[in-house]
Short mmCIF file of C-alpha atoms and ligand atoms in Angstrom, two decimals:
data_model
loop_
_atom_site.label_atom_id
_atom_site.label_comp_id
_atom_site.label_asym_id
_atom_site.label_seq_id
_atom_site.Cartn_x
_atom_site.Cartn_y
_atom_site.Cartn_z
CA UNK F 28 -27.99 21.26 -5.01
CA UNK F 29 -27.04 22.93 -1.78
CA UNK F 30 -24.11 21.55 0.14
CA UNK F 31 -22.57 21.99 3.60
CA UNK F 32 -19.00 22.78 3.62
CA UNK F 33 -17.80 21.43 7.08
CA UNK F 34 -14.24 22.65 6.91
CA UNK F 35 -14.37 26.31 6.76
CA UNK F 36 -11.15 26.49 4.97
CA UNK F 37 -12.96 25.09 1.75
CA UNK F 38 -15.31 27.87 1.28
CA UNK F 39 -13.20 30.32 -0.67
CA UNK F 40 -11.90 27.09 -2.30
CA UNK F 41 -15.61 26.26 -3.34
CA UNK F 42 -16.07 29.81 -4.66
CA UNK F 43 -13.04 29.51 -7.03
CA UNK F 44 -14.41 26.13 -8.27
CA UNK F 45 -17.86 27.48 -9.00
CA UNK F 46 -16.35 30.21 -10.96
CA UNK F 47 -13.83 28.22 -12.71
CA UNK F 48 -11.12 30.01 -11.39
CA UNK F 49 -7.64 28.42 -10.88
CA UNK F 50 -6.61 27.07 -7.56
CA UNK F 51 -3.13 28.01 -6.02
CA UNK F 52 -0.54 25.98 -4.37
CA UNK F 53 -1.86 26.90 -1.06
CA UNK F 54 -5.36 25.73 -1.94
CA UNK F 55 -3.82 22.56 -3.13
CA UNK F 56 -2.38 21.89 0.24
CA UNK F 57 -5.52 22.75 2.29
CA UNK F 58 -7.36 20.35 0.10
CA UNK F 59 -4.68 17.89 0.96
CA UNK F 60 -4.70 18.43 4.50
CA UNK F 61 -8.70 18.56 5.06
CA UNK F 62 -10.62 15.53 6.32
CA UNK F 63 -13.76 16.66 4.82
CA UNK F 64 -13.58 14.50 1.76
CA UNK F 65 -17.34 14.78 0.61
CA UNK F 66 -16.75 18.35 0.25
CA UNK F 67 -13.68 18.01 -1.75
CA UNK F 68 -15.54 15.18 -3.63
CA UNK F 69 -18.39 17.18 -4.67
CA UNK F 70 -16.00 20.10 -6.15
CA UNK F 71 -14.30 17.47 -7.80
CA UNK F 72 -17.21 15.85 -9.27
CA UNK F 73 -18.40 19.29 -10.34
CA UNK F 74 -15.35 20.06 -12.34
CA UNK F 75 -15.69 16.51 -13.79
CA UNK F 76 -19.23 16.73 -14.89
CA UNK F 77 -18.61 20.23 -16.30
CA UNK F 78 -15.75 18.71 -18.37
CA UNK F 79 -17.02 15.11 -19.25
CA UNK F 80 -20.62 14.79 -18.24
CA UNK F 81 -21.29 11.22 -17.14
CA UNK F 82 -18.95 9.78 -19.83
CA UNK F 83 -16.22 7.50 -18.69
CA UNK F 84 -13.47 6.26 -20.64
CA UNK F 85 -11.67 2.84 -20.66
CA UNK F 86 -9.67 1.11 -23.04
CA UNK F 87 -8.71 -2.22 -24.23
CA UNK F 88 -4.87 -2.58 -23.64
CA UNK F 89 -2.28 -4.82 -22.86
CA UNK F 90 0.93 -4.20 -20.72
CA UNK F 91 4.24 -5.72 -21.93
CA UNK F 92 7.38 -5.52 -19.83
CA UNK F 93 10.35 -6.46 -21.83
CA UNK F 94 12.63 -6.57 -18.80
CA UNK F 95 12.83 -6.17 -15.06
CA UNK F 96 16.58 -5.82 -14.89
CA UNK F 97 17.19 -2.36 -13.65
CA UNK F 98 20.49 -0.60 -12.89
CA UNK F 99 18.64 1.67 -10.41
CA UNK F 100 17.75 0.37 -7.16
CA UNK F 101 15.03 2.56 -5.91
CA UNK F 102 13.70 1.83 -2.52
CA UNK F 103 10.06 2.35 -3.60
CA UNK F 104 10.40 -0.55 -6.25
CA UNK F 105 9.68 -4.23 -6.12
CA UNK F 106 9.92 -4.73 -9.68
CA UNK F 107 13.54 -3.93 -10.74
CA UNK F 108 16.16 -6.83 -10.31
CA UNK F 109 19.95 -6.87 -10.74
CA UNK F 110 21.21 -8.64 -13.81
CA UNK F 111 22.53 -11.58 -11.76
CA UNK F 112 19.56 -12.08 -9.80
CA UNK F 113 18.08 -15.56 -10.75
CA UNK F 114 14.72 -14.22 -10.73
CA UNK F 115 15.45 -11.41 -13.40
CA UNK F 116 14.14 -11.92 -16.91
CA UNK F 117 14.81 -10.26 -20.07
CA UNK F 118 12.43 -11.24 -23.18
CA UNK F 119 13.97 -11.75 -26.53
CA UNK F 120 12.54 -9.78 -29.52
CA UNK F 121 10.49 -12.54 -30.36
CA UNK F 122 9.32 -13.06 -27.05
CA UNK F 123 8.08 -9.59 -27.01
CA UNK F 124 6.45 -9.91 -30.20
CA UNK F 125 4.73 -13.17 -29.19
CA UNK F 126 3.55 -11.84 -25.79
CA UNK F 127 1.88 -9.08 -27.47
CA UNK F 128 -0.40 -11.22 -29.40
CA UNK F 129 -1.32 -13.28 -26.84
CA UNK F 130 -5.07 -12.62 -25.65
CA UNK F 131 -5.39 -11.00 -29.08
CA UNK F 132 -9.19 -11.88 -28.94
CA UNK F 133 -10.02 -8.70 -27.26
CA UNK F 134 -8.66 -6.84 -30.20
CA UNK F 135 -6.34 -4.35 -27.98
CA UNK F 136 -5.91 -0.70 -29.24
CA UNK F 137 -2.97 -0.13 -27.21
CA UNK F 138 0.12 -1.64 -26.00
CA UNK F 139 1.55 -0.22 -22.68
CA UNK F 140 5.50 -0.70 -22.87
CA UNK F 141 7.60 -0.25 -19.73
CA UNK F 142 10.71 -1.97 -18.42
CA UNK F 143 13.77 -1.82 -16.29
CA UNK F 144 17.02 0.27 -16.97
CA UNK F 145 18.85 -2.49 -18.39
CA UNK F 146 22.53 -2.03 -18.74
CA UNK F 147 23.04 -3.81 -22.00
CA UNK F 148 19.74 -3.31 -24.26
CA UNK F 149 20.50 -0.60 -26.85
CA UNK F 150 18.51 2.14 -28.51
CA UNK F 151 18.84 -0.04 -31.84
CA UNK F 152 17.19 -3.03 -29.83
CA UNK F 153 14.18 -1.01 -28.39
CA UNK F 154 13.64 0.48 -32.16
CA UNK F 155 13.74 -3.08 -33.44
CA UNK F 156 11.08 -4.05 -31.08
CA UNK F 157 9.02 -1.18 -31.94
CA UNK F 158 9.38 -1.42 -35.64
CA UNK F 159 8.22 -5.52 -34.92
CA UNK F 160 5.48 -4.72 -33.06
CA UNK F 161 4.10 -1.84 -35.67
CA UNK F 162 4.83 -4.49 -38.52
CA UNK F 163 2.78 -7.47 -36.78
CA UNK F 164 0.16 -5.03 -35.06
CA UNK F 165 -0.10 -1.79 -37.30
CA UNK F 166 -3.37 -0.55 -35.86
CA UNK F 167 -2.33 -0.71 -32.33
CA UNK F 168 -1.02 2.39 -30.63
CA UNK F 169 2.41 1.99 -28.86
CA UNK F 170 2.47 4.04 -25.55
CA UNK F 171 6.11 3.32 -24.66
CA UNK F 172 9.06 3.86 -22.19
CA UNK F 173 8.88 6.23 -19.04
CA UNK F 174 10.77 9.81 -19.07
CA UNK F 175 13.25 7.93 -16.83
CA UNK F 176 14.09 5.35 -19.61
CA UNK F 177 14.16 7.76 -22.16
CA UNK F 178 16.71 9.79 -20.24
CA UNK F 179 19.02 6.51 -19.27
CA UNK F 180 19.26 5.36 -23.24
CA UNK F 181 20.45 8.99 -23.70
CA UNK F 182 23.07 8.76 -21.28
CA UNK F 183 24.05 5.31 -21.96
CA UNK F 184 24.03 5.74 -25.75
CA UNK F 185 25.78 9.44 -25.39
CA UNK F 186 23.32 11.06 -27.21
CA UNK F 187 20.69 13.78 -26.71
CA UNK F 188 17.43 13.04 -25.26
CA UNK F 189 15.74 14.84 -28.31
CA UNK F 190 17.59 12.15 -30.64
CA UNK F 191 16.49 9.30 -28.67
CA UNK F 192 13.01 10.36 -28.69
CA UNK F 193 13.24 11.13 -32.58
CA UNK F 194 14.52 7.49 -33.22
CA UNK F 195 11.74 6.00 -31.04
CA UNK F 196 9.32 7.91 -32.70
CA UNK F 197 10.52 7.07 -36.22
CA UNK F 198 10.50 3.35 -34.99
CA UNK F 199 6.98 3.47 -34.09
CA UNK F 200 6.37 4.92 -30.46
CA UNK F 201 3.20 6.93 -30.68
CA UNK F 202 3.12 8.21 -26.94
CA UNK F 203 4.71 7.87 -23.53
CA UNK F 204 3.33 6.63 -20.29
CA UNK F 205 3.52 8.87 -17.31
CA UNK F 206 5.44 6.90 -14.86
CA UNK F 207 8.36 7.69 -13.21
CA UNK F 208 7.71 11.06 -12.20
CA UNK F 209 7.27 9.86 -8.35
CA UNK F 210 7.39 12.95 -6.47
CA UNK F 211 9.37 15.99 -7.83
CA UNK F 212 10.77 17.06 -4.24
CA UNK F 213 14.44 16.46 -4.26
CA UNK F 214 14.36 15.67 -0.17
CA UNK F 215 11.87 12.54 -0.91
CA UNK F 216 13.46 11.49 -4.27
CA UNK F 217 16.71 11.19 -2.19
CA UNK F 218 15.16 8.65 -0.11
CA UNK F 219 12.70 6.94 -2.29
CA UNK F 220 14.49 6.81 -5.65
CA UNK F 221 17.73 8.16 -5.56
CA UNK F 222 19.19 6.63 -8.67
CA UNK F 223 16.43 8.05 -10.97
CA UNK F 224 16.94 11.30 -12.87
CA UNK F 225 15.65 14.25 -10.85
CA UNK F 226 12.39 16.19 -10.98
CA UNK F 227 13.61 18.58 -13.05
CA UNK F 228 15.35 16.18 -15.58
CA UNK F 229 11.80 14.27 -15.91
CA UNK F 230 10.22 17.68 -16.69
CA UNK F 231 12.68 18.35 -19.07
CA UNK F 232 12.17 15.20 -20.86
CA UNK F 233 8.74 15.63 -21.15
CA UNK F 234 9.06 19.19 -22.48
CA UNK F 235 11.18 17.85 -25.20
CA UNK F 236 8.94 14.71 -26.04
CA UNK F 237 5.87 17.22 -26.35
CA UNK F 238 7.85 19.89 -28.51
CA UNK F 239 8.11 16.71 -30.92
CA UNK F 240 4.55 16.30 -31.21
CA UNK F 241 4.38 13.33 -28.64
CA UNK F 242 1.72 13.20 -26.06
CA UNK F 243 2.41 11.61 -22.83
CA UNK F 244 0.66 10.64 -19.59
CA UNK F 245 1.73 12.07 -16.04
CA UNK F 246 1.80 10.59 -12.78
CA UNK F 247 2.51 11.38 -9.12
CA UNK F 248 3.50 8.20 -6.57
CA UNK F 249 1.88 9.38 -3.12
CA UNK F 250 1.50 7.32 0.31
CA UNK F 251 5.07 7.02 1.21
CA UNK F 252 7.21 9.70 3.02
CA UNK F 253 5.90 12.77 1.08
CA UNK F 254 3.45 15.44 2.56
CA UNK F 255 0.87 17.73 1.57
CA UNK F 256 2.88 20.39 0.19
CA UNK F 257 5.13 18.06 -1.72
CA UNK F 258 2.08 16.84 -3.48
CA UNK F 259 0.71 20.23 -4.13
CA UNK F 260 4.35 21.22 -5.46
CA UNK F 261 4.30 18.20 -7.62
CA UNK F 262 0.77 19.13 -9.30
CA UNK F 263 1.88 22.96 -9.59
CA UNK F 264 4.84 21.74 -11.66
CA UNK F 265 2.74 19.59 -13.69
CA UNK F 266 0.19 22.02 -14.57
CA UNK F 267 2.84 24.75 -15.32
CA UNK F 268 4.37 22.46 -17.93
CA UNK F 269 0.73 21.75 -19.31
CA UNK F 270 0.30 25.45 -19.86
CA UNK F 271 3.46 25.46 -21.83
CA UNK F 272 3.01 22.59 -23.85
CA UNK F 273 -0.38 21.08 -24.00
CA UNK F 274 1.21 17.59 -24.23
CA UNK F 275 -0.19 15.91 -21.07
CA UNK F 276 -3.22 13.71 -22.03
CA UNK F 277 -4.12 12.29 -18.40
CA UNK F 278 -2.89 12.24 -14.94
CA UNK F 279 -2.70 9.15 -12.90
CA UNK F 280 -2.14 9.06 -9.19
CA UNK F 281 -0.46 6.21 -8.02
CA UNK F 282 -0.58 4.83 -4.51
CA UNK F 283 2.69 3.22 -3.10
CA UNK F 284 2.64 -0.53 -2.61
CA UNK F 285 5.19 -1.33 0.06
CA UNK F 286 5.37 -4.79 -0.23
CA UNK F 287 8.51 -6.55 -0.91
CA UNK F 288 10.25 -3.10 -1.11
CA UNK F 289 12.78 -1.59 1.05
CA UNK F 290 10.09 0.63 2.55
CA UNK F 291 7.91 -2.03 3.57
CA UNK F 292 7.55 -0.84 7.16
CA UNK F 293 5.43 2.20 5.62
CA UNK F 294 1.72 1.17 5.92
CA UNK F 295 -0.73 0.93 2.72
CA UNK F 296 -2.64 3.70 1.67
CA UNK F 297 -6.26 3.65 2.73
CA UNK F 298 -9.34 3.93 0.21
CA UNK F 299 -9.95 7.67 1.86
CA UNK F 300 -6.54 8.83 0.58
CA UNK F 301 -6.77 7.15 -2.71
CA UNK F 302 -10.17 8.89 -3.24
CA UNK F 303 -8.90 12.24 -2.07
CA UNK F 304 -6.08 12.14 -4.51
CA UNK F 305 -8.13 11.63 -7.39
CA UNK F 306 -10.41 14.65 -6.28
CA UNK F 307 -7.49 17.05 -5.42
CA UNK F 308 -5.83 16.22 -8.74
CA UNK F 309 -9.08 17.03 -10.51
CA UNK F 310 -9.26 20.30 -8.76
CA UNK F 311 -5.85 21.36 -9.00
CA UNK F 312 -4.82 20.26 -12.51
CA UNK F 313 -7.61 22.67 -14.46
CA UNK F 314 -5.75 22.00 -17.97
CA UNK F 315 -5.32 18.17 -17.85
CA UNK F 316 -8.46 16.63 -19.37
CA UNK F 317 -8.46 13.30 -18.05
CA UNK F 318 -7.84 12.06 -14.48
CA UNK F 319 -7.45 8.26 -14.42
CA UNK F 320 -8.56 5.80 -11.41
CA UNK F 321 -5.92 3.09 -12.30
CA UNK F 322 -8.05 -0.01 -11.16
CA UNK F 323 -4.87 -2.16 -10.76
CA UNK F 324 -3.95 0.15 -7.95
CA UNK F 325 -6.71 1.24 -6.37
CA UNK F 326 -8.83 -2.07 -6.65
CA UNK F 327 -11.90 -2.10 -9.24
CA UNK F 328 -14.25 -1.23 -5.94
CA UNK F 329 -12.47 2.07 -5.11
CA UNK F 330 -11.91 3.21 -8.70
CA UNK F 331 -15.52 2.77 -9.39
CA UNK F 332 -16.23 4.95 -6.32
CA UNK F 333 -13.60 7.37 -7.57
CA UNK F 334 -15.87 7.90 -10.95
CA UNK F 335 -17.76 10.33 -8.53
CA UNK F 336 -14.74 11.95 -7.04
CA UNK F 337 -13.44 13.53 -10.04
CA UNK F 338 -12.11 10.70 -12.28
CA UNK F 339 -13.31 9.89 -15.71
CA UNK F 340 -11.26 7.21 -17.00
CA UNK F 341 -10.60 3.42 -15.45
CA UNK F 342 -7.65 2.55 -17.67
CA UNK F 343 -8.12 -0.57 -19.63
CA UNK F 344 -7.89 -4.53 -19.58
CA UNK F 345 -4.26 -4.67 -18.95
CA UNK F 346 -4.00 -8.41 -19.18
CA UNK F 347 -0.73 -8.66 -17.48
CA UNK F 348 0.65 -6.49 -14.70
CA UNK F 349 3.88 -6.73 -12.88
CA UNK F 350 4.96 -3.41 -11.11
CA UNK F 351 2.10 -3.39 -8.52
CA UNK F 352 1.78 -7.23 -8.55
CA UNK F 353 5.50 -7.71 -7.71
CA UNK F 354 4.74 -4.95 -4.52
CA UNK F 355 2.08 -6.97 -3.48
CA UNK F 356 -1.24 -5.64 -5.25
CA UNK F 357 -3.67 -8.34 -4.74
CA UNK F 358 -6.12 -7.18 -7.48
CA UNK F 359 -6.51 -9.43 -10.70
CA UNK F 360 -3.90 -8.74 -13.40
CA UNK F 361 -7.03 -8.48 -16.06
CA UNK F 362 -10.28 -7.21 -16.57
CA UNK F 363 -12.41 -8.26 -19.38
CA UNK F 364 -14.04 -5.32 -21.51
CA UNK F 365 -17.60 -6.78 -20.42
CA UNK F 366 -16.40 -6.16 -16.79
CA UNK F 367 -15.04 -2.48 -17.27
CA UNK F 368 -18.53 -1.73 -18.87
CA UNK F 369 -20.30 -3.19 -15.86
CA UNK F 370 -18.16 -1.31 -13.19
CA UNK F 371 -18.86 2.07 -15.05
CA UNK F 372 -22.38 1.36 -15.60
CA UNK F 373 -22.96 0.25 -11.91
CA UNK F 374 -21.59 3.78 -10.94
CA UNK F 375 -24.36 5.17 -13.14
CA UNK F 376 -21.88 6.47 -15.44
CA UNK F 377 -21.95 6.27 -19.32
CA UNK F 378 -19.21 3.90 -20.59
CA UNK F 379 -16.96 5.06 -23.72
CA UNK F 380 -14.16 2.97 -25.07
CA UNK F 381 -11.50 5.13 -26.00
CA UNK F 382 -8.06 4.81 -27.76
CA UNK F 383 -5.03 6.35 -26.07
CA UNK F 384 -5.76 9.73 -27.26
CA UNK F 385 -9.48 9.48 -26.28
CA UNK F 386 -10.83 9.02 -29.60
CA UNK F 387 -13.99 6.86 -29.25
CA UNK F 388 -13.61 3.44 -30.55
CA UNK F 389 -16.64 1.59 -31.77
CA UNK F 390 -16.61 -2.34 -32.20
CA UNK F 391 -18.55 -4.35 -34.38
CA UNK F 392 -18.57 -8.17 -34.24
CA UNK F 393 -15.30 -8.80 -35.95
CA UNK F 394 -13.37 -5.37 -36.08
CA UNK F 395 -13.23 -1.84 -34.62
CA UNK F 396 -12.64 1.56 -35.90
CA UNK F 397 -11.35 4.45 -34.25
CA UNK F 398 -13.74 7.65 -34.82
CA UNK F 399 -11.40 10.72 -35.63
O1 V47 W 3 6.83 4.63 -12.67
C1 V47 W 3 6.77 1.58 -8.94
C2 V47 W 3 5.29 3.20 -9.82
C3 V47 W 3 4.81 3.29 -11.84
C4 V47 W 3 5.83 1.03 -7.15
O2 V47 W 3 0.54 6.47 -18.35
C5 V47 W 3 5.20 1.82 -7.88
O3 V47 W 3 -1.45 5.48 -18.70
C6 V47 W 3 3.52 1.82 -6.15
O4 V47 W 3 3.33 4.80 -14.56
N1 V47 W 3 4.02 1.07 -5.67
C7 V47 W 3 4.38 2.66 -13.27
N2 V47 W 3 3.80 2.54 -7.34
C8 V47 W 3 2.81 2.48 -13.36
C9 V47 W 3 2.68 3.75 -14.27
C10 V47 W 3 1.06 3.79 -15.21
C11 V47 W 3 0.11 2.84 -14.42
C12 V47 W 3 -0.90 2.89 -15.36
C13 V47 W 3 -1.02 3.78 -16.39
C14 V47 W 3 -0.23 4.46 -16.98
C15 V47 W 3 -0.36 5.52 -17.93
C16 V47 W 3 1.03 4.47 -16.02
O5 V47 W 3 4.50 2.86 -10.85
C17 V47 W 3 6.06 3.61 -11.96
C18 V47 W 3 6.37 4.10 -10.33
O6 V47 W 3 5.85 5.42 -10.47
N3 V47 W 3 5.77 2.29 -8.97
N4 V47 W 3 7.04 0.77 -7.74
C19 V47 W 3 5.52 0.62 -5.82
N5 V47 W 3 6.02 -0.45 -5.17
#
């Protein structure tokens, strides 16, 4: 198909994309700066279909947030609370295990487990939580703890990041989610999340996780005070680590939700920005297989459009979401498997249920199997 490129700066980028060549940092900046979203989308869709055809992945998962108590007071966050805040909560181990079993009728294949940096919960407590989940739900993949939580457990327990990861892995952690990366640039990090590990520390923690055979996801938080250069720099850094380790499974661009945060004067992102971030990620991250349009963050309607702008994954059923909903998200907290199938089919894509590592899942009336 012949497509007209409106923005002349995109012509050399289009040539590279058609030849399957790597895009540069400067290309990334141009892609973020242009308003020619249809041309960017055309290129991203080309790459998406080259990699996955029409297939679109989703999973049946459940989020569990064992605590919202957090010693960091990141300006970007509406979820974390001080321990003495009357609204703060910390689940007991029994509550975590009980919560995991609620809504079991959809037969989840993944628990996505993240929480605040709690000053008193120990590495032993988290290991017991994982062991308890594995005993009760042996077939469910445990995707748990951001790089930030792992680094905090190491710092608090005065042990190395490697040791924390080994102990969590031995207790049942199967992989790690992609959160906490925010934007790697120090200037921005100092303002939006100055109590968190640095960008370099996030990357180093992911490097160690991957070296232990653990896969992880990766994210970028956009739509706050970052600029096009900061975004391009973030993607290039993730791509460099992926060249080294191959450990990233999926990239998820995350739109900043300002409500109830100290940054609530910042306007919400628009559908245009959300779609653009999906497309640019697909074009820049040539070595990360999957780009996820996280419907909770984007709304199911925009996430569906994203399936034609570079995304090949919608995430999952989720069931109970707190991080975005504390920050004003008005989306539902859960979609049923059937609703995900419909969203994908109505976008003219072919739905494939996956497990966390993108192996297809087939279901019968009473059971499901992962095809290896
Ligand atoms: O780490 C926090 C971000 C992340 C806000 O790996 C906020 O499959 C917007 O990482 N507005 C958590 N974002 C979500 C996350 C995630 C989600 C879905 C799938 C996966 C995966 C990972 O959300 C945090 C932080 O980067 N966040 N506060 C806020 N106010």
